[in-house]
Tab-separated table of C-alpha atoms and ligand atoms in Angstrom:
chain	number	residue	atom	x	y	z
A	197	UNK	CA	-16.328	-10.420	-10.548
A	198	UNK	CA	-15.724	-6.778	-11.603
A	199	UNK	CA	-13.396	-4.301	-9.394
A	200	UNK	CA	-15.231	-1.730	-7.438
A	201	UNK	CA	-16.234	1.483	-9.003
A	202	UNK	CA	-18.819	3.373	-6.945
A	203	UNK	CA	-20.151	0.969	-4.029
A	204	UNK	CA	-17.272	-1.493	-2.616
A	205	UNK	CA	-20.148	-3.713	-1.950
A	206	UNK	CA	-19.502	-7.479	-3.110
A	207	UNK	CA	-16.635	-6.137	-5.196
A	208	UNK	CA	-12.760	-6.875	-5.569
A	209	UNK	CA	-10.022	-4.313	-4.801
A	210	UNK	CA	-6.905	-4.659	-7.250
A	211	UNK	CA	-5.801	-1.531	-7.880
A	212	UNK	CA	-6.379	1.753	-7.237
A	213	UNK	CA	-7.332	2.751	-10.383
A	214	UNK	CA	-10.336	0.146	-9.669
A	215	UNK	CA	-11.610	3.372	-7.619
A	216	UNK	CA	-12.993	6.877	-8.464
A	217	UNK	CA	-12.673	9.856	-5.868
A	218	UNK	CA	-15.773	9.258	-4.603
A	219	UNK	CA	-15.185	6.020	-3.320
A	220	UNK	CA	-12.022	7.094	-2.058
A	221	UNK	CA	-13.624	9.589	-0.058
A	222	UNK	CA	-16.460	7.375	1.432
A	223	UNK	CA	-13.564	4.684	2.184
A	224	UNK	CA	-11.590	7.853	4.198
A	225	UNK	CA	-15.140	8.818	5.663
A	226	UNK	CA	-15.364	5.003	6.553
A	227	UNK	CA	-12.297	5.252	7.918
A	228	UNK	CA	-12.611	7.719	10.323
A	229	UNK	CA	-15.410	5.897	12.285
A	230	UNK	CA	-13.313	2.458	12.316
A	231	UNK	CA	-10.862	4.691	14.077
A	232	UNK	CA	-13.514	6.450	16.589
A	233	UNK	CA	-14.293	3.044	17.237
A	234	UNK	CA	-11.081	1.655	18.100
A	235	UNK	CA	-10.355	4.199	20.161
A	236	UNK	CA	-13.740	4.125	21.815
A	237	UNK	CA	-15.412	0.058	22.447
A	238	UNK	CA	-12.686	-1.286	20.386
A	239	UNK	CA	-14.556	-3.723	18.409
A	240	UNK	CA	-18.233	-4.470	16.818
A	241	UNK	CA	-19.811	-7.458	15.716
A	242	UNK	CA	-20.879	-6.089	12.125
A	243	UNK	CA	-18.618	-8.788	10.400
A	244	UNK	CA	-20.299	-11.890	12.926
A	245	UNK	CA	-20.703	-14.985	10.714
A	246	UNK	CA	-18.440	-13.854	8.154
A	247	UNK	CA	-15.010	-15.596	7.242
A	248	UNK	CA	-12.110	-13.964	5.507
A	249	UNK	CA	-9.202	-16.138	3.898
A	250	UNK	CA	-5.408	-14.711	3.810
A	251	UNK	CA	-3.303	-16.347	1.178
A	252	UNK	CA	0.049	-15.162	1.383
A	253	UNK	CA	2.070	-16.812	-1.425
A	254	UNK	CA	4.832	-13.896	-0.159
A	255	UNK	CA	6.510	-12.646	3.041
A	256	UNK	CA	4.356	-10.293	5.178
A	257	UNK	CA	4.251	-8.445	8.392
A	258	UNK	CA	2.230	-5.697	8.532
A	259	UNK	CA	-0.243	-6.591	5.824
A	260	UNK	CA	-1.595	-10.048	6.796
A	261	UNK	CA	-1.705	-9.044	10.779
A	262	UNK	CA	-3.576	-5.785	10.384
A	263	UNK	CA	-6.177	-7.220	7.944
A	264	UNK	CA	-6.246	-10.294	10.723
A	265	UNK	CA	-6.801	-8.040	13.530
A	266	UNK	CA	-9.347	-5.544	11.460
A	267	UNK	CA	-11.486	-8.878	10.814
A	268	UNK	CA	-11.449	-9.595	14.253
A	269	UNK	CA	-12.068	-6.183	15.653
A	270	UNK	CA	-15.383	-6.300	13.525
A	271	UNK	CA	-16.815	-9.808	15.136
A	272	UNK	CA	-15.257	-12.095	11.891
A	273	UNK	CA	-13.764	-15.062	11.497
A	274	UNK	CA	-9.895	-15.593	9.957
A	275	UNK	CA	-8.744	-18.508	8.294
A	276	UNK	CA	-5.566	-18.962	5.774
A	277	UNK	CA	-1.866	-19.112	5.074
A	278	UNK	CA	1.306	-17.423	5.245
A	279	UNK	CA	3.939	-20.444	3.900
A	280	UNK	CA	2.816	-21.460	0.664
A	281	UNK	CA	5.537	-24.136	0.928
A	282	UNK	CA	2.885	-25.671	3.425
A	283	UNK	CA	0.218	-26.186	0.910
A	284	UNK	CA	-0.986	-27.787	-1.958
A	285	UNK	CA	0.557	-25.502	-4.254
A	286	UNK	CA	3.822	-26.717	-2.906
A	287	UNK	CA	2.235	-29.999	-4.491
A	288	UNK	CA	1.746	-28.238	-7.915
A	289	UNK	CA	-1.920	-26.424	-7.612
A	290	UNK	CA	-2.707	-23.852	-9.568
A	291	UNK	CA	-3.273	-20.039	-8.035
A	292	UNK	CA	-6.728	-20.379	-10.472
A	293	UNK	CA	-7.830	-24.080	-8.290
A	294	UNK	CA	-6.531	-22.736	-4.908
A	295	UNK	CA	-8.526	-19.621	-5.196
A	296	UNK	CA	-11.698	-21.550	-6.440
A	297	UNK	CA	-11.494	-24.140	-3.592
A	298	UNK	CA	-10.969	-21.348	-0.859
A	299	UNK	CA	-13.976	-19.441	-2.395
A	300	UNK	CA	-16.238	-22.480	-0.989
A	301	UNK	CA	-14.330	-21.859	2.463
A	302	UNK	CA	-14.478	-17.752	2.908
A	303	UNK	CA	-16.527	-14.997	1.959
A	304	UNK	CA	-13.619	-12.992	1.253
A	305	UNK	CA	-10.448	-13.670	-0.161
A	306	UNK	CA	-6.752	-11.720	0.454
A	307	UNK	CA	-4.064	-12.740	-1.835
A	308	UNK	CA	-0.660	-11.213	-1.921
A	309	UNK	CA	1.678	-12.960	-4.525
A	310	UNK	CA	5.198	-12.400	-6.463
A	311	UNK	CA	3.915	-12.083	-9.981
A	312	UNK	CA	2.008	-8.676	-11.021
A	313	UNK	CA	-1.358	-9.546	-12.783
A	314	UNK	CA	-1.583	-12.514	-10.700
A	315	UNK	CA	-4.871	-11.216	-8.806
A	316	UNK	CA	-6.295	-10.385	-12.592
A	317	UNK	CA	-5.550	-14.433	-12.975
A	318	UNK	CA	-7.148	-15.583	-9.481
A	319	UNK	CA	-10.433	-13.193	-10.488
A	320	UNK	CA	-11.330	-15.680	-12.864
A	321	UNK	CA	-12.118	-18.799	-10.728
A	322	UNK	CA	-13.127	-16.960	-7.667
A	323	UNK	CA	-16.505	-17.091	-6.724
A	324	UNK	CA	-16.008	-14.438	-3.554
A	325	UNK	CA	-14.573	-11.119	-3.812
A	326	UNK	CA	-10.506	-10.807	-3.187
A	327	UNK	CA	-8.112	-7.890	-1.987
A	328	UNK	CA	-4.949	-7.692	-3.704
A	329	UNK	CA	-2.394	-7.257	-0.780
A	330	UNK	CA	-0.038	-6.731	-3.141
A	331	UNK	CA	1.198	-8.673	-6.437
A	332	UNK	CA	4.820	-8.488	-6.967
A	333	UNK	CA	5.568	-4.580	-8.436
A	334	UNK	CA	1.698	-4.162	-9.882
A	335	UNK	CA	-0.404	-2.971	-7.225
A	336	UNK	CA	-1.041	-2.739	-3.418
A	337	UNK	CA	-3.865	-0.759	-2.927
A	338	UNK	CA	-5.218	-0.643	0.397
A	339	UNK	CA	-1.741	0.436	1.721
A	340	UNK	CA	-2.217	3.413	-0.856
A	341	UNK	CA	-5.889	3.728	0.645
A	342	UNK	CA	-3.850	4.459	4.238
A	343	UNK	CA	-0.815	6.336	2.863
A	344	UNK	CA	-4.257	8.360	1.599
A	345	UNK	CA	-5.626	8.029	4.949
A	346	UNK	CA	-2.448	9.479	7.178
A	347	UNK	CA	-1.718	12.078	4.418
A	348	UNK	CA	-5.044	13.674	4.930
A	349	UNK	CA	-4.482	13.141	8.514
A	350	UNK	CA	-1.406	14.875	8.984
A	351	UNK	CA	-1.950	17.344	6.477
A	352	UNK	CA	-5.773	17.699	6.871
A	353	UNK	CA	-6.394	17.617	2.915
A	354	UNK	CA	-4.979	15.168	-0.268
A	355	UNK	CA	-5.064	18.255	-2.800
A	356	UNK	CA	-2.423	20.550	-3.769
A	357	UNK	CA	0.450	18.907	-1.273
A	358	UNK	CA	4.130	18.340	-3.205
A	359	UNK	CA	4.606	14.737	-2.262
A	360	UNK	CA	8.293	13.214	-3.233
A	361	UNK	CA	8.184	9.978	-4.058
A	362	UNK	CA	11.520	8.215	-3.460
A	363	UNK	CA	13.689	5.238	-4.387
A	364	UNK	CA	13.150	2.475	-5.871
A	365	UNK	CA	9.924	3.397	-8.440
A	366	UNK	CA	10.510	0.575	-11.379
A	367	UNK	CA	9.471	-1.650	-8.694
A	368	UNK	CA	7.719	-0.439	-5.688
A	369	UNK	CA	4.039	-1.294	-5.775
A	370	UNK	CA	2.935	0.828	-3.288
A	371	UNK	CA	4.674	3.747	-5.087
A	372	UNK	CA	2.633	3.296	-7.891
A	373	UNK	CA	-0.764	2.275	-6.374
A	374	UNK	CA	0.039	5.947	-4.303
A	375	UNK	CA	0.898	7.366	-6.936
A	376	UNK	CA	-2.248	7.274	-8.880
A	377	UNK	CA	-4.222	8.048	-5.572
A	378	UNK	CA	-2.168	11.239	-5.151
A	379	UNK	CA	-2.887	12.674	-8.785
A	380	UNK	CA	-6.482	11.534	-8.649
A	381	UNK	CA	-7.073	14.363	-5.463
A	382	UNK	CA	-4.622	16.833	-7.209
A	383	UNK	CA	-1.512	16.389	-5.472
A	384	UNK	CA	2.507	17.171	-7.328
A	385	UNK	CA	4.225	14.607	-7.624
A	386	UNK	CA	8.265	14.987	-7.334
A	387	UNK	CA	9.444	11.123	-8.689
A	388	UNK	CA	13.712	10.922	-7.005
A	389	UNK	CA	14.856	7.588	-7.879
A	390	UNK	CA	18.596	6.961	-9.787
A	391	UNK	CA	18.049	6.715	-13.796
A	392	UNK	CA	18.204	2.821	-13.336
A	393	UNK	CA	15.039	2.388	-11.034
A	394	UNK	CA	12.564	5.373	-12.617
A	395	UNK	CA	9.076	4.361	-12.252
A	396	UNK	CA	8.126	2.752	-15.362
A	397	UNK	CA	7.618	5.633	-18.118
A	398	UNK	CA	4.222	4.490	-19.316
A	399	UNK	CA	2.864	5.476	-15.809
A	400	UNK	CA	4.910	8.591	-15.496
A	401	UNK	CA	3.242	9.330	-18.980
A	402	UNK	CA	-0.338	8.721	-17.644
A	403	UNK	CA	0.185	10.760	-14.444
A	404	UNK	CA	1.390	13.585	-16.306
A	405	UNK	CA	-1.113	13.671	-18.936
A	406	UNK	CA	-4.237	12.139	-17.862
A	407	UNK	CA	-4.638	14.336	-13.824
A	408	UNK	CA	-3.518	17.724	-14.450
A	409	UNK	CA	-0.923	17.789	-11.942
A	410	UNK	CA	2.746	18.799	-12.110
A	411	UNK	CA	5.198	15.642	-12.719
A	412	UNK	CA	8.597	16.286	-12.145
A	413	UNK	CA	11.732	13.802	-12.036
A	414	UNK	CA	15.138	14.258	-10.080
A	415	UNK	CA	17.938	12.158	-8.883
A	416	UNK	CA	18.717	14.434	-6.654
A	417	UNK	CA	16.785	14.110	-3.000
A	418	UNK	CA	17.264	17.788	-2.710
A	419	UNK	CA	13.244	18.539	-3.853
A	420	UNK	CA	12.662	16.029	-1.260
A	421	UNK	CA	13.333	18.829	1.325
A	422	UNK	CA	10.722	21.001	0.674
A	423	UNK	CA	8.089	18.649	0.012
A	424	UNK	CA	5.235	18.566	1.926
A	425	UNK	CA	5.441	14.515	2.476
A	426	UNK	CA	8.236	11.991	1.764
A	427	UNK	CA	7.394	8.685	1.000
A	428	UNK	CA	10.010	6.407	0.869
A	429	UNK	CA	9.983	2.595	0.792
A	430	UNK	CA	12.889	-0.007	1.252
A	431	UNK	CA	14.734	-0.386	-2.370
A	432	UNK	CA	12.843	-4.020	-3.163
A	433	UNK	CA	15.887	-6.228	-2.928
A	434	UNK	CA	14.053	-9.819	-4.112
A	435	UNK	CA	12.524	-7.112	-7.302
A	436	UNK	CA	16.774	-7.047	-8.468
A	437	UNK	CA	17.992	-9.476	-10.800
A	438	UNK	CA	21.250	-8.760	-9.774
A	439	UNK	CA	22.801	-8.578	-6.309
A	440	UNK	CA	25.420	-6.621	-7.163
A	441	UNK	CA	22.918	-3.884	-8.580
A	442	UNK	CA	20.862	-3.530	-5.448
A	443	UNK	CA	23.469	-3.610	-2.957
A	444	UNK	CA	24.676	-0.151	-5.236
A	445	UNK	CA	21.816	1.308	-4.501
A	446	UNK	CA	20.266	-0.031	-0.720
A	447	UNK	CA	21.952	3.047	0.633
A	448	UNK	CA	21.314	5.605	-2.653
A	449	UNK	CA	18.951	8.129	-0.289
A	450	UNK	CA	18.816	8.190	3.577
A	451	UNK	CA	16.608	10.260	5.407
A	452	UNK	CA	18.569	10.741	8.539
A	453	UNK	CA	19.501	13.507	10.937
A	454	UNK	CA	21.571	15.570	8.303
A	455	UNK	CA	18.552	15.598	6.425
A	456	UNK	CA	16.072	16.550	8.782
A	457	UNK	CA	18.218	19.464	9.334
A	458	UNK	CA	17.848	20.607	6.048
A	459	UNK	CA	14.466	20.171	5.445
A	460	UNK	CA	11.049	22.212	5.861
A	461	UNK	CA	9.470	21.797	9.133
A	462	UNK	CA	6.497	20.741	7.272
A	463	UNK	CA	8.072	18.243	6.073
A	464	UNK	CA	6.438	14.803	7.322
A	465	UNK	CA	8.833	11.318	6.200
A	466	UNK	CA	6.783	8.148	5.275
A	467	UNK	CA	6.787	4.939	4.663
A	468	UNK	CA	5.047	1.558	4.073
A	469	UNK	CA	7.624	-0.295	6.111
A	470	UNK	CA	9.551	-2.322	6.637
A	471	UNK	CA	12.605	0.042	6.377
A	472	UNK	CA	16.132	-1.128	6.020
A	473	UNK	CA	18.798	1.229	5.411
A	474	UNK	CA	16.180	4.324	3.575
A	475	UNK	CA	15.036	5.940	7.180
A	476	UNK	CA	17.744	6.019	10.062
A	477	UNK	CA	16.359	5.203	13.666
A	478	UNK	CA	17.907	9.014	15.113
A	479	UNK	CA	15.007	10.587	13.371
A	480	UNK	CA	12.461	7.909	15.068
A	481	UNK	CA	11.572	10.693	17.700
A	482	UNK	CA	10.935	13.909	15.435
A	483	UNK	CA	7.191	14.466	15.231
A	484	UNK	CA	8.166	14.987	11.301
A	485	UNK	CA	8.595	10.606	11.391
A	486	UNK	CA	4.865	9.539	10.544
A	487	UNK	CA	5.598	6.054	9.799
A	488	UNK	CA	4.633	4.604	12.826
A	489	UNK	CA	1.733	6.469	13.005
A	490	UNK	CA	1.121	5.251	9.501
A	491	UNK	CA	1.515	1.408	9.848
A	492	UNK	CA	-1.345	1.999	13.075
A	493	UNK	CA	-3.568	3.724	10.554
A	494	UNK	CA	-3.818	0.325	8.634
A	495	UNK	CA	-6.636	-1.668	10.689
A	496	UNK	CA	-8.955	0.997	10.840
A	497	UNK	CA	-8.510	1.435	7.132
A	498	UNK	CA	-8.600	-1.983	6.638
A	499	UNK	CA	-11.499	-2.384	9.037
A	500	UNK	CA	-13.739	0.234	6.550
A	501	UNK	CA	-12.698	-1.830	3.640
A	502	UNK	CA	-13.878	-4.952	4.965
A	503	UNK	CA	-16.913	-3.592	6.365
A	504	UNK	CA	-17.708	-1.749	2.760
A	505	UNK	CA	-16.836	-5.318	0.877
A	506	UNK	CA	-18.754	-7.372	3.349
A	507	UNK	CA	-21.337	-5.910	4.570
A	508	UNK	CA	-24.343	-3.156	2.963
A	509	UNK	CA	-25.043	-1.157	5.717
B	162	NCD	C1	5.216	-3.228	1.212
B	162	NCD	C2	4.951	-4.318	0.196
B	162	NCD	O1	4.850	-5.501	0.540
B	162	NCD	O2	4.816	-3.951	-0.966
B	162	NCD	N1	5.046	-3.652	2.536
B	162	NCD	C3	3.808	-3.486	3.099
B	162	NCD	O3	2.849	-4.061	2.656
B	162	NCD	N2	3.700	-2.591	4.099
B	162	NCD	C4	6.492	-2.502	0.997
B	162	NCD	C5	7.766	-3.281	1.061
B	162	NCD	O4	7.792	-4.492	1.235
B	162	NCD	O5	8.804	-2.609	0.948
């Protein structure tokens, strides 16, 4: 089954790249009347009849609950797994037979799983489409599709902003499904990460040449002050072969009090969550914190994507 390009109809999500502008835009567009209707009736029964499978072959909070809830808020049914340890592939089953057999069970399938490509893999045996919900530090693309969603938000438009991404970029997958969203609607990109975790230079190469936007790399957080958004994710402590190495850099950039201080008072912090260490609690309260606001803007999103995937109309 192809990825989507155009219609989302009947189609996989994988990456982000899957997705010109325009389906961007009609996924924001979607988006926005998920949200009317949480806030209005709260749910619909577009989805009735309709069963989506969650296999979760890696921890998860915010991903697996939101995409639970979004199914529900649109009249469908949820079935899966969040312990692999508690299925068959604990007994040896292949990702390719798992996927095949749960095809016959759901209409929809949402994998998230350590190894990058492994969604690529699953495509080949399923017979429904799947959502990548992340596979190890490839792609996550419907949080980039609500990063999108809360940047346009808060800012009211996705072109021309200087967004700094920041951290840990070899191996953050939501940095670099956002990171490709960004440049496709003309944003800057400002890449702050130590010379150790840089995001991987073949992507920093195709952002720079293939968008037209400006690419620019610092270890300093200092262009994070003047940025229009900060995104910055936990460093990805199970990504580090070595212990040692993450623990040097857990605490590398803090957005805190000191720097809030500092910086512009346009200046709006974000995150996929969870945090650890990256984004101190004393700046919970500033109206500059959109993280919160951003992990809420994930079932509506969610809700348009399943809607789009599963349904014509
Ligand atoms: C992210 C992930 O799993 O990639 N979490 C999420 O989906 N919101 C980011 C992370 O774990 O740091």
């Amino acid at each position: 089954m192809a990825a989507a390009s155009g219609s989302l109809f009947n189609k996989s999500l994988v990456s982000i790249k899957d997705l010109d502008k325009k389906t961007i835009e009609q996924v924001l567009l979607e988006s926005n009347k998920m949200l009317e209707l949480c806030n209005g009736a709260g749910h619909s029964d577009i989805l009735k009849g309709k069963i989506m499978a969650t296999l979760f072959f890696e921890p998860s909070t915010r991903t697996r609950l939101s995409f639970e809830s979004a199914m529900h808020k649109l009249g469908g049914s949820v079935i899966g797994f969040s312990d692999p340890s508690h299925t068959s592939s604990a007994k040896g089953e292949s990702l390719a037979d798992t996927v095949k057999i749960v095809s016959a069970y759901a209409n929809l399938l949402v994998i998230r799983h350590p190894m990058e490509g492994a969604i690529n893999e699953a495509l080949k045996s399923a017979g429904v489409p799947i959502i990548n919900a992340g596979d190890g530090t490839g792609q996550h693309p419907t949080q980039a599709l609500y990063d999108l969603f809360t940047i346009k938000q808060e800012k009211g438009t996705l072109s021309g902003l200087d967004v700094a991404l920041v951290g840990d970029l070899k191996h953050g997958r939501t940095i670099h499904s956002l990171a490709y969203g960004l440049a496709l609607f003309g944003s800057n990109l400002t890449l702050i990460s130590p010379a150790q975790l840089r995001m991987p230079e073949q992507m920093v190469a195709e952002l720079k040449d293939n968008y037209g936007i400006t690419v620019k790399q610092s270890e300093s957080l200092d262009p994070a002050l003047s940025a229009d958004v900060v995104y910055i994710p936990r460093m990805q402590k199970e990504r580090f072969s070595d212990p040692k190495e993450y623990e040097r850099f857990a605490a590398y950039y803090v957005i805190n009090n000191k720097f809030m201080d500092k910086a512009a008072e346009k200046t709006i912090i974000m995150s996929p969550l969870p945090r650890t260490v990256e984004i101190h609690p004393e700046i919970d309260g500033l109206k500059n914190a959109a993280y919160f606001r951003q992990a809420a803007y994930g079932i509506p999103v969610r809700m348009a994507i399943l809607k789009m995937i599963l349904s014509k109309d």
